[in-house]
Every structure is written in C-alpha cells, then in structure tokens.
Amino acid sequence: MKWPRPSGWQCIVYSSFVVALVCIIQSIDEIRFESLFKLDRIPLFLPKTFHHSTNESTARNTPPKTIQIPLNCTSLGNRTRNCPANYYPKNFFQYSQLGGQDDDHQEYQGGGSTCPDYFRWIYEDLQPWKETGITAEMVERAWPASNFRLVIVDGRAYVDRRKKAPQTSDVFTQWGILQLLRRYPGKLPDLDLMFSVADRPVIKSEDYHATTPPPLFRYCGDDDTVNIVFPDWSFWGWAEINIKPWEELLEEIKEEDKRKRWMDKEAYAFWRGNPRTSASRMELMRCNVSHKQDWGAHLYKQDWNKERAEGYKQSNQASQCTHRYKIYVEGIGWSVSEKYILACNSVTLLMKTRYYDFFSRGLMPMHHYWPINDQGDKCRSIKFAVEWGNSHEREAQDIGKAGSDFIREDLKMDYVYDYMFHVLSEYAKLLRYKPTIPERALEICSETFACPRPVGVHKTFMMESMVKSPTDLSPCNMPPPYDALAFQTLLERKANAISQVELWEKKYWENQTNT
C-alpha cells in the first residue's frame, strides 16, 4: 500500500512543527545544562515574597527541597585569609513554620521538643556571673589561660590565637563552631570568649572569693574550679589517632553492636588505652587476668605509635563492644573515650571521676553505669561488679541499655549542636558590652579551614563532618534551671547510689573471707 504524497502546504506545516519541536528540546537541554553549573545563583531559601504568593495548602503538601551549601573554594583564589562575601544568610525560611517535616528530621523534632536534662547544667556553669554579668575586663583576664579568643559579630567568626594546641584540638573545636554557624545561620548573637584546650582546669574557685572569676570555655571541669564546659573537638574527629567524627562513628558502633547479644559477649570487663597518662590507669593494669589471679578484666595497653604504623587495626572504637562490661578511667584529665565506652550497650564500669564534661553530669549511677571505687582496691571492685552482673543478668543488661540509650539518643549530633547553641546564647546574654573584632583576629570560615588543607585524614574528617545545609528546625527548648531543693536532691540521689554499691561490695568480700 502506498501512502499519498503530501501537498506543498502540508510539507510546510510538517516542517515547521519539526523545527519548533527541535527548538523546544534544545532550550530545555540548555536550561538543564546551565542549571548544573550555576547552582550558586539559586537562592538557598525561598524569599518571603514567594511564600505570600504561594497557596498555603500547596506549600504544606510540597515541602521545599533543601539546597546544600557547598564549599566555595574558588572565591578564595590564592588567598587563604578571606572568607566568601555574604557567607551566612541573615534570615532563612524554616520549613517547620508550615508544619511540615522532611525525612531527615522525622525522629528529631527540634523546635517543640525539650532539650535533654543535662542542658540544665549550663545555668550552673554560668552561675558565677549571673549577678554581675560579664565585662570586657573579665574576659581579658582569661587570656593568659586560653589557647584562642573567639569573636562572633553579625554571624561571622574571628579568632585571635594565643597558643597553639599540641595536636589539632583547637582547629577542630573552631571547625565545630563554624559548622554550628552553618546549621543555624543568623541565629547566634554577637559574643566574645576565651577558650582553653588544656586537659585540666586551672581557674580555682578559692582564688575568687572577693572578686568575680574570668570566664573560660573548656572541655571539662571539676568541683574545685570555675569553667564553662563545651563539647570537645573529637565530635568532629580526632585525626591524629584516626578516630572518626562522632555522627559516623556512632552509627558504626550501633551496627557492630547488633552482631552480638549482651548474653553472647565475653563475661569480662574490657579496657584498652594508654596506661602511662595517669597513676589510676597504671594501677588498673594490675587487675589484668593472669595465671595467678582472675579479677574478671581483660586489659590492653594501647601503643599509638605502633597503631599508626600498622594502620590502626586494634583501635577501632566500633570493634571494641565485645565484652559485657567496659571500664572507663580518667587519664591526664577527663577522657574523650567516655562516650565511646557508654555507647556499646555493655555495662560501663565507671571509675570514680574527678572531672566532668558537658554531658556526663546527666548520668546516674546504677541507672546508666556501675560505679567503681577509685580510692580503694580497684581490682576487688571490678571483680565484684563482674560477679554481680553475671549473677544478675537482667539488671545488668538494663544498666547497659540505659547507658547506651542515653548516648545514642541524648548525645546525637543534633543535641551536641543544640548544647553549643544554648551555652553560647546564654553566655552572650551576660555580656555587658558590645563585642568588636580584635585587631589581631583573623576571620575564619569552613573555606579557610578545608580548602587549602592537603588531602589527608584531617581534610577527610572535615568534609565528613561538615554541615551541608542549615536545619529547617529550631534548637530544642531549654529546660528550666534547678531550684535549690531539686539540685540537692539530685546530688543526694547520686551519692546514695554510690554508697549502696560500696556497701554491697563490702558485704560481698566479708562473706568471701568468712567462707
């Protein structure tokens, strides 16, 4: 069958249709191609005028896509001292205002949720300046004890370094603060603070009975000193010993822990670390299992130089959840290992501590951990704890689960950033002067830290821990401060739980002697 030959006017129509179709397809391709290479022209957040012109029901049913903030290394050129202009948006649209929620925030509600109870210690840390406020002179007095000064003005960060840290704890602390600014752009108030990365606190309370102490941020405190406690650098990775950023490592620990039930783990206590950092750790090594005595503990010396040479095969925190019990003992000061140990779903045998970090004051003995008496015979205390747990398996599992649940839920990175946000915001409320940029200070941003850094573990950890886009939710709501009665009740409850364990232990060894 032959098709009829089209007439002249039909050829013209058909040809015009084909040409128009080709032009449309080419235009679409050009738009798609150009959009791939001009993402920086797309606004990070929808302007307010857009929302006024958008049907509310449509907006509720169609959540806006989160646009990531990539590193803008090209804007630096050959310079490493200048941050991109208009780096942090001053205002941004929060999807929560429309009542929506994206997939990444289904578990963490933010905004309407109350912060974990340990956030209440922020008020206690700032108590020394509650009546007087914080003056510029007070801040200056903290300079000799600090490693760096941090100033935030109009949402941009500036650092004046006084003394470099032995490793990169100062660098990753500043990196963490920069990620906070990316997470909550335009939300932090102007502030001016001094920060110390030393292992032990130095501003003694007894030296300031007649005057107000200088405010100093640091990773840990004790009952004899004045400190504003802040999350430590290892939440963004400890590059020198290959410990990954907390968000990734916590997921690895959770996955590894699924491989073996608590009942199937070794019925011993486990510890691995450097014993030479404290007398308490050296004494702990005497409790190792030997052919003469079984104290119920498997203890291992960690040689970091050897580990580094062999590729960190024995120091992966995620692979150390193999025992029913794990021991925490302080080193030079407080130790970052506490969160890794508690996360394992094993019973944490926590050696009586002198120092606390920002979250550990929220732990309750005999609920989140088993207390070990550091002043007496450590070996006998560990032996009793293991014997008790192995004969009270259900109760022991409950303690292990409560401790790991605390870490996995109340210490997820959402809450770490919220703690940073609230402690800085509450601190800024106490300032009695307007912060200004110090003459010697340099502006810092994610670009100045990551872009010029050579390829390696430091840069890898930065990229892995970088906040990719602002959150669409507000920080959690601060719980109220403790009143005098509630605070005293809390301290007594902790002390009574520890005393109860010491009494059980004493009776246990008395019975062993009599039999």
Coordinates of C-alpha atoms in Angstrom, one line a residue:
M1 CA 0.0 0.0 0.0
K2 CA 1.4 3.4 -0.9
W3 CA 0.8 6.5 1.2
P4 CA -0.4 9.5 -0.6
R5 CA 2.2 12.2 -1.3
P6 CA 1.6 15.3 0.9
S7 CA 0.8 18.5 -0.8
G8 CA 3.0 21.6 -0.7
W9 CA 1.3 23.3 2.2
Q10 CA 1.3 20.1 4.2
C11 CA 5.1 19.8 3.8
I12 CA 5.4 23.4 5.1
V13 CA 3.3 22.6 8.2
Y14 CA 5.1 19.4 9.0
S15 CA 8.5 21.0 8.6
S16 CA 7.5 23.9 10.9
F17 CA 6.3 21.5 13.5
V18 CA 9.5 19.5 13.5
V19 CA 11.7 22.7 13.7
A20 CA 9.6 24.0 16.6
L21 CA 9.9 20.7 18.4
V22 CA 13.7 20.6 18.0
C23 CA 14.0 24.2 19.3
I24 CA 11.9 23.4 22.4
I25 CA 14.0 20.3 23.2
Q26 CA 17.3 22.2 22.7
S27 CA 16.0 25.0 25.0
I28 CA 15.2 22.5 27.7
D29 CA 18.6 20.9 27.5
E30 CA 20.3 24.4 27.6
I31 CA 18.3 25.2 30.8
R32 CA 19.2 21.9 32.4
F33 CA 22.9 22.2 31.4
E34 CA 23.2 25.8 32.7
S35 CA 21.5 24.9 36.0
L36 CA 24.1 22.3 36.7
F37 CA 26.9 24.8 36.5
K38 CA 25.1 27.8 38.1
L39 CA 23.8 26.4 41.3
D40 CA 25.4 29.3 43.1
R41 CA 22.8 31.6 41.6
I42 CA 19.9 29.6 43.1
P43 CA 18.9 31.2 46.4
L44 CA 19.4 28.9 49.4
F45 CA 16.0 29.7 50.8
L46 CA 12.8 30.9 49.3
P47 CA 12.2 34.7 49.8
K48 CA 9.3 35.8 51.9
T49 CA 7.5 37.3 48.9
F50 CA 7.4 33.8 47.4
H51 CA 5.5 32.4 50.4
H52 CA 3.0 35.2 50.3
S53 CA 2.2 34.4 46.7
T54 CA 2.1 30.6 47.2
N55 CA -1.1 28.8 48.1
E56 CA -0.7 27.7 51.8
S57 CA -2.1 24.2 51.2
T58 CA 0.2 23.7 48.3
A59 CA 3.2 24.7 50.4
R60 CA 2.2 22.4 53.2
N61 CA 1.9 19.4 50.8
T62 CA 5.0 20.2 48.8
P63 CA 8.0 20.8 51.1
P64 CA 10.8 22.9 49.6
K65 CA 13.9 20.9 48.7
T66 CA 16.9 21.6 50.9
I67 CA 19.7 23.3 48.9
Q68 CA 23.1 22.4 50.2
I69 CA 25.8 25.0 50.9
P70 CA 28.9 23.7 49.1
L71 CA 32.4 24.8 50.0
N72 CA 33.2 27.9 47.9
C73 CA 36.9 27.3 47.4
T74 CA 37.1 29.2 44.1
S75 CA 36.3 32.5 45.8
L76 CA 39.5 32.3 47.8
G77 CA 41.7 32.2 44.8
N78 CA 45.3 32.0 46.0
R79 CA 44.3 33.6 49.3
T80 CA 43.6 31.7 52.5
R81 CA 42.7 34.6 54.7
N82 CA 39.4 35.8 53.1
C83 CA 36.0 34.2 53.5
P84 CA 33.3 34.4 50.8
A85 CA 31.2 37.5 50.9
N86 CA 27.6 37.1 52.2
Y87 CA 28.7 33.7 53.5
Y88 CA 25.9 33.1 56.0
P89 CA 22.3 34.2 55.2
K90 CA 21.0 36.5 57.8
N91 CA 17.4 35.1 57.5
F92 CA 16.2 31.8 56.2
F93 CA 12.8 30.2 55.7
Q94 CA 12.1 27.4 58.1
Y95 CA 10.0 24.6 56.8
S96 CA 8.7 23.9 60.3
Q97 CA 6.7 27.2 60.0
L98 CA 4.5 25.4 57.5
G99 CA 4.0 22.4 59.8
G100 CA 6.0 20.1 57.6
Q101 CA 8.9 17.8 58.2
D102 CA 11.4 16.2 55.9
D103 CA 12.7 12.7 56.0
D104 CA 16.0 13.6 57.8
H105 CA 14.2 15.0 60.8
Q106 CA 11.4 12.5 61.4
E107 CA 12.9 11.3 64.7
Y108 CA 14.4 14.6 65.9
Q109 CA 11.6 17.0 66.3
G110 CA 13.6 20.1 67.4
G111 CA 11.7 23.3 67.9
G112 CA 8.9 21.9 70.0
S113 CA 11.0 19.4 72.0
T114 CA 12.7 19.9 75.3
C115 CA 16.4 19.5 75.5
P116 CA 17.9 16.6 77.5
D117 CA 18.1 17.2 81.2
Y118 CA 21.9 17.7 81.2
F119 CA 21.4 21.0 79.4
R120 CA 20.3 22.4 82.8
W121 CA 24.0 22.4 83.9
I122 CA 24.5 25.3 81.5
Y123 CA 22.9 27.6 84.1
E124 CA 25.1 26.1 86.8
D125 CA 28.3 26.8 84.8
L126 CA 27.2 30.4 84.2
Q127 CA 26.1 30.9 87.8
P128 CA 29.3 32.9 88.9
W129 CA 28.4 35.7 86.5
K130 CA 24.6 35.7 87.0
E131 CA 24.5 38.8 89.2
T132 CA 27.5 40.8 87.9
G133 CA 27.3 40.0 84.2
I134 CA 30.5 39.6 82.1
T135 CA 32.5 42.7 81.4
A136 CA 35.3 43.1 78.8
E137 CA 37.8 43.3 81.6
M138 CA 36.7 39.9 82.9
V139 CA 37.1 38.3 79.5
E140 CA 40.6 39.8 79.1
R141 CA 41.7 38.3 82.4
A142 CA 41.1 34.8 80.9
W143 CA 43.5 35.5 78.1
P144 CA 46.7 34.1 79.8
A145 CA 44.9 30.7 80.5
S146 CA 43.4 30.4 77.0
N147 CA 44.6 29.0 73.6
F148 CA 42.5 31.3 71.5
R149 CA 39.9 34.1 71.5
L150 CA 36.7 33.6 69.5
V151 CA 34.5 36.6 68.5
I152 CA 31.3 36.3 66.5
V153 CA 29.9 39.5 65.0
D154 CA 27.0 39.6 62.6
G155 CA 27.1 35.8 62.2
R156 CA 30.8 35.8 61.2
A157 CA 33.6 34.2 63.2
Y158 CA 37.0 35.7 64.1
V159 CA 39.9 34.1 66.0
D160 CA 42.9 35.5 67.8
R161 CA 45.2 32.7 68.6
R162 CA 47.4 32.9 71.7
K163 CA 48.9 29.5 71.9
K164 CA 48.7 26.5 69.5
A165 CA 47.5 23.2 70.8
P166 CA 49.8 20.2 70.8
Q167 CA 47.6 18.5 68.2
T168 CA 44.6 19.9 66.3
S169 CA 42.1 20.0 69.1
D170 CA 41.9 23.8 68.7
V171 CA 41.4 23.5 65.0
F172 CA 38.6 21.0 65.2
T173 CA 36.9 22.9 68.0
Q174 CA 36.8 26.0 65.8
W175 CA 35.7 23.8 62.9
G176 CA 32.8 22.6 65.0
I177 CA 31.8 26.2 65.9
L178 CA 31.8 27.0 62.2
Q179 CA 29.5 24.1 61.5
L180 CA 27.2 25.5 64.2
L181 CA 27.1 28.7 62.2
R182 CA 26.2 26.8 59.1
R183 CA 23.5 24.9 60.9
Y184 CA 21.9 27.9 62.5
P185 CA 22.9 30.9 60.2
G186 CA 22.0 34.3 61.6
K187 CA 20.8 32.8 64.9
L188 CA 23.8 33.2 67.2
P189 CA 24.2 36.5 68.9
D190 CA 27.4 38.5 68.9
L191 CA 29.8 37.2 71.5
D192 CA 33.4 37.3 72.7
L193 CA 35.0 34.4 74.6
M194 CA 38.3 32.8 75.6
F195 CA 38.8 29.1 75.1
S196 CA 41.3 26.6 76.6
V197 CA 42.0 23.2 75.2
A198 CA 44.2 22.0 78.1
D199 CA 43.4 18.7 79.8
R200 CA 42.9 20.1 83.3
P201 CA 41.0 23.2 84.5
V202 CA 43.1 25.9 86.1
I203 CA 40.8 28.7 87.4
K204 CA 40.4 27.8 91.0
S205 CA 37.3 28.8 92.9
E206 CA 39.2 29.5 96.1
D207 CA 41.1 32.3 94.4
Y208 CA 38.0 34.4 93.7
H209 CA 36.1 34.8 97.0
A210 CA 36.3 38.6 96.8
T211 CA 36.2 39.0 93.0
T212 CA 34.4 37.6 90.0
P213 CA 36.4 34.9 88.2
P214 CA 37.3 35.3 84.5
P215 CA 35.0 33.2 82.2
L216 CA 36.9 30.5 80.3
F217 CA 35.4 27.9 78.0
R218 CA 37.0 24.4 78.1
Y219 CA 36.2 20.7 77.6
C220 CA 36.0 19.7 81.3
G221 CA 35.7 20.9 84.9
D222 CA 35.8 19.8 88.5
D223 CA 34.3 20.8 91.8
D224 CA 37.3 23.0 92.7
T225 CA 37.4 25.2 89.6
V226 CA 35.3 27.6 87.6
N227 CA 34.6 26.5 84.0
I228 CA 32.1 26.9 81.1
V229 CA 32.1 23.4 79.7
F230 CA 31.8 22.9 76.0
P231 CA 31.7 19.9 73.6
D232 CA 35.2 18.6 72.8
W233 CA 36.9 18.5 69.4
S234 CA 36.6 14.7 68.9
F235 CA 32.9 15.1 67.9
W236 CA 34.3 16.2 64.5
G237 CA 37.1 13.6 64.6
W238 CA 40.5 13.0 66.2
A239 CA 42.7 12.9 63.2
E240 CA 45.9 12.2 65.0
I241 CA 44.7 8.8 66.1
N242 CA 42.2 8.1 63.3
I243 CA 39.0 8.4 65.4
K244 CA 36.2 9.3 63.1
P245 CA 33.7 12.1 63.5
W246 CA 31.0 11.2 66.1
E247 CA 28.0 11.0 63.8
E248 CA 29.6 8.4 61.6
L249 CA 31.3 6.5 64.4
L250 CA 28.2 6.2 66.5
E251 CA 26.4 4.6 63.6
E252 CA 29.2 2.1 63.2
I253 CA 29.1 1.3 66.9
K254 CA 25.4 0.7 66.7
E255 CA 25.8 -1.6 63.7
E256 CA 28.7 -3.6 65.3
D257 CA 26.7 -4.0 68.5
K258 CA 23.9 -5.7 66.6
R259 CA 26.2 -8.6 65.7
K260 CA 26.3 -10.0 69.2
R261 CA 23.7 -10.0 72.0
W262 CA 24.7 -9.0 75.5
M263 CA 24.4 -12.6 76.7
D264 CA 26.8 -13.7 74.0
K265 CA 29.5 -11.2 74.8
E266 CA 32.6 -12.2 76.9
A267 CA 31.6 -12.2 80.6
Y268 CA 34.6 -10.0 81.5
A269 CA 35.4 -6.3 81.8
F270 CA 37.4 -4.7 78.9
W271 CA 39.7 -1.7 78.7
R272 CA 42.2 -0.6 76.1
G273 CA 44.2 2.6 76.4
N274 CA 47.4 4.3 77.3
P275 CA 48.2 3.5 81.0
R276 CA 51.0 6.0 81.2
T277 CA 48.7 9.0 81.3
S278 CA 47.7 8.6 85.0
A279 CA 48.5 6.7 88.2
S280 CA 45.0 5.4 88.2
R281 CA 45.5 3.7 84.9
M282 CA 48.8 2.3 85.9
E283 CA 47.1 0.8 89.0
L284 CA 44.3 -0.6 86.8
M285 CA 46.7 -2.7 84.8
R286 CA 47.4 -4.8 88.0
C287 CA 43.8 -6.1 87.6
N288 CA 44.5 -7.9 84.4
V289 CA 43.8 -11.6 84.2
S290 CA 46.8 -13.8 84.9
H291 CA 47.6 -17.4 85.7
K292 CA 47.7 -16.4 89.4
Q293 CA 44.6 -14.3 89.7
D294 CA 41.4 -13.7 87.7
W295 CA 39.9 -10.3 88.6
G296 CA 37.4 -10.5 85.7
A297 CA 39.2 -8.0 83.5
H298 CA 40.8 -8.1 80.1
L299 CA 43.1 -5.0 79.9
Y300 CA 45.3 -4.0 76.9
K301 CA 48.0 -1.3 76.6
Q302 CA 47.5 0.9 73.5
D303 CA 50.7 1.9 71.8
W304 CA 49.6 4.6 69.4
N305 CA 52.9 4.8 67.6
K306 CA 52.6 1.1 66.8
E307 CA 48.9 1.5 65.9
R308 CA 49.8 4.3 63.5
A309 CA 52.4 2.2 61.8
E310 CA 50.1 -0.8 61.5
G311 CA 47.1 1.1 60.2
Y312 CA 45.0 1.4 63.4
K313 CA 43.9 -2.2 63.3
Q314 CA 43.4 -2.6 67.1
S315 CA 42.0 0.8 68.0
N316 CA 38.7 1.0 66.1
Q317 CA 36.2 2.0 68.7
A318 CA 33.3 0.3 66.9
S319 CA 35.0 -3.1 67.2
Q320 CA 35.5 -2.8 70.9
C321 CA 32.0 -3.7 72.0
T322 CA 32.8 -7.4 72.5
H323 CA 32.6 -7.6 76.3
R324 CA 29.6 -7.4 78.7
Y325 CA 31.5 -4.8 80.7
K326 CA 33.7 -1.9 79.7
I327 CA 35.8 0.2 82.0
Y328 CA 36.2 4.0 81.9
V329 CA 39.1 5.5 83.8
E330 CA 40.4 9.1 83.5
G331 CA 43.8 9.9 82.0
I332 CA 45.7 13.2 82.4
G333 CA 42.2 14.7 83.0
W334 CA 38.9 13.7 81.6
S335 CA 38.9 11.4 78.6
V336 CA 37.0 11.6 75.3
S337 CA 36.7 7.8 75.4
E338 CA 33.7 8.1 77.8
K339 CA 31.1 8.4 75.1
Y340 CA 32.6 5.5 73.0
I341 CA 32.5 3.2 76.0
L342 CA 29.0 4.1 77.1
A343 CA 27.6 3.7 73.5
C344 CA 28.5 0.0 73.4
N345 CA 25.4 -1.4 75.1
S346 CA 27.7 -3.0 77.7
V347 CA 27.7 -2.2 81.4
T348 CA 30.0 0.7 81.9
L349 CA 32.2 0.3 85.0
L350 CA 33.0 3.9 85.6
M351 CA 36.0 4.5 87.8
K352 CA 35.1 7.3 90.3
T353 CA 35.9 10.5 88.4
R354 CA 37.3 13.9 89.4
Y355 CA 36.5 15.6 86.1
Y356 CA 33.2 16.0 84.2
D357 CA 32.4 17.0 80.6
F358 CA 29.3 18.7 79.3
F359 CA 27.0 15.6 79.3
S360 CA 28.4 13.3 82.0
R361 CA 26.7 15.2 84.8
G362 CA 23.4 13.9 83.3
L363 CA 24.5 10.3 84.1
M364 CA 23.0 8.5 87.1
P365 CA 25.0 5.7 88.9
M366 CA 23.2 2.3 88.9
H367 CA 21.0 3.5 86.1
H368 CA 23.4 4.5 83.3
Y369 CA 26.6 2.9 84.8
W370 CA 28.1 0.9 87.6
P371 CA 30.4 3.0 89.9
I372 CA 33.9 1.7 90.7
N373 CA 35.7 2.9 93.8
D374 CA 38.9 4.6 92.6
Q375 CA 40.2 5.2 96.2
G376 CA 40.1 1.6 97.4
D377 CA 41.1 -1.7 95.8
K378 CA 40.2 -1.3 92.1
C379 CA 40.7 -5.0 91.3
R380 CA 38.3 -6.1 94.0
S381 CA 35.7 -3.5 92.9
I382 CA 35.9 -4.7 89.3
K383 CA 35.7 -8.4 90.3
F384 CA 32.6 -7.7 92.4
A385 CA 30.9 -5.7 89.6
V386 CA 31.5 -8.5 87.1
E387 CA 30.4 -11.2 89.5
W388 CA 27.2 -9.2 90.4
G389 CA 26.4 -8.6 86.7
N390 CA 26.9 -12.2 85.7
S391 CA 24.6 -13.3 88.5
H392 CA 22.0 -10.5 87.9
E393 CA 21.9 -10.6 84.1
R394 CA 18.6 -8.9 83.6
E395 CA 19.5 -6.0 85.9
A396 CA 23.0 -5.7 84.3
Q397 CA 21.5 -5.6 80.8
D398 CA 19.2 -2.8 81.9
I399 CA 22.1 -0.7 83.1
G400 CA 24.0 -1.3 79.8
K401 CA 21.0 -0.4 77.7
A402 CA 20.2 2.7 79.7
G403 CA 23.7 4.0 79.3
S404 CA 23.8 3.3 75.6
D405 CA 20.4 4.8 75.0
F406 CA 21.5 7.9 76.8
I407 CA 24.5 8.3 74.4
R408 CA 22.6 7.2 71.3
E409 CA 19.6 9.4 71.8
D410 CA 20.6 12.3 74.1
L411 CA 24.1 12.7 72.6
K412 CA 23.4 12.6 68.9
M413 CA 24.9 15.4 66.9
D414 CA 21.6 17.3 66.8
Y415 CA 21.8 17.8 70.6
V416 CA 25.6 18.4 70.6
Y417 CA 24.9 21.4 68.3
D418 CA 21.9 22.5 70.3
Y419 CA 24.1 22.4 73.5
M420 CA 26.7 24.6 71.8
F421 CA 23.9 26.9 70.6
H422 CA 22.4 27.3 74.0
V423 CA 25.6 27.7 76.1
L424 CA 26.8 30.3 73.7
S425 CA 23.5 32.1 73.6
E426 CA 23.1 32.1 77.4
Y427 CA 26.7 33.3 77.8
A428 CA 26.1 36.2 75.3
K429 CA 23.1 37.3 77.4
L430 CA 25.5 38.0 80.3
L431 CA 27.9 40.2 78.2
R432 CA 27.8 43.9 79.4
Y433 CA 29.5 45.3 76.3
K434 CA 29.2 45.0 72.6
P435 CA 31.7 42.6 71.1
T436 CA 34.0 44.0 68.4
I437 CA 36.6 42.3 66.1
P438 CA 40.0 42.3 67.8
E439 CA 42.8 44.0 65.8
R440 CA 44.9 40.8 65.5
A441 CA 41.9 38.5 64.8
L442 CA 41.5 36.7 61.5
E443 CA 38.2 35.8 60.1
I444 CA 37.6 32.0 59.9
C445 CA 35.1 30.0 57.8
S446 CA 34.8 26.5 56.5
E447 CA 36.6 27.5 53.4
T448 CA 39.7 28.9 55.2
F449 CA 40.0 25.6 57.1
A450 CA 39.2 23.0 54.5
C451 CA 40.1 24.4 51.1
P452 CA 43.8 25.0 51.5
R453 CA 44.3 21.8 53.6
P454 CA 46.1 19.0 51.7
V455 CA 44.4 15.7 51.0
G456 CA 44.6 13.5 54.1
V457 CA 42.8 12.4 57.2
H458 CA 42.3 16.0 58.6
K459 CA 40.6 17.1 55.4
T460 CA 38.6 13.9 55.2
F461 CA 37.2 14.3 58.7
M462 CA 36.3 17.9 57.9
M463 CA 34.4 17.0 54.8
E464 CA 32.7 14.1 56.5
S465 CA 31.6 16.3 59.5
M466 CA 30.7 19.4 57.5
V467 CA 27.1 20.7 57.9
K468 CA 25.8 20.6 54.4
S469 CA 22.8 22.9 54.8
P470 CA 21.0 24.9 57.5
T471 CA 18.5 22.9 59.5
D472 CA 14.8 23.6 58.9
L473 CA 14.1 23.3 62.6
S474 CA 14.8 25.5 65.7
P475 CA 17.0 24.3 68.5
C476 CA 15.4 22.3 71.3
N477 CA 13.8 24.2 74.2
M478 CA 16.0 24.7 77.3
P479 CA 14.6 23.1 80.4
P480 CA 14.4 25.3 83.5
P481 CA 17.3 25.7 85.9
Y482 CA 17.4 23.6 89.0
D483 CA 15.9 25.1 92.1
A484 CA 17.8 24.6 95.4
L485 CA 15.8 21.6 96.5
A486 CA 15.9 19.8 93.2
F487 CA 19.6 20.3 92.9
Q488 CA 20.3 19.0 96.4
T489 CA 18.0 16.0 95.8
L490 CA 19.9 15.2 92.6
L491 CA 23.3 15.2 94.3
E492 CA 22.0 13.1 97.2
R493 CA 20.5 10.5 94.9
K494 CA 23.8 10.1 93.1
A495 CA 25.7 9.8 96.4
N496 CA 23.2 7.3 97.8
A497 CA 23.5 5.1 94.8
I498 CA 27.3 5.0 95.0
S499 CA 27.1 4.3 98.8
Q500 CA 24.8 1.4 98.2
V501 CA 27.2 -0.2 95.8
E502 CA 30.1 0.3 98.2
L503 CA 28.0 -1.4 100.9
W504 CA 27.2 -4.4 98.7
E505 CA 30.8 -4.7 97.8
K506 CA 32.0 -4.6 101.4
K507 CA 29.5 -7.4 102.4
Y508 CA 30.5 -9.5 99.4
W509 CA 34.2 -9.5 100.3
E510 CA 33.4 -10.1 104.0
N511 CA 31.4 -13.2 103.0
Q512 CA 34.3 -14.4 100.8
T513 CA 36.6 -14.1 103.8
N514 CA 34.3 -16.0 106.1
T515 CA 33.7 -18.9 103.8

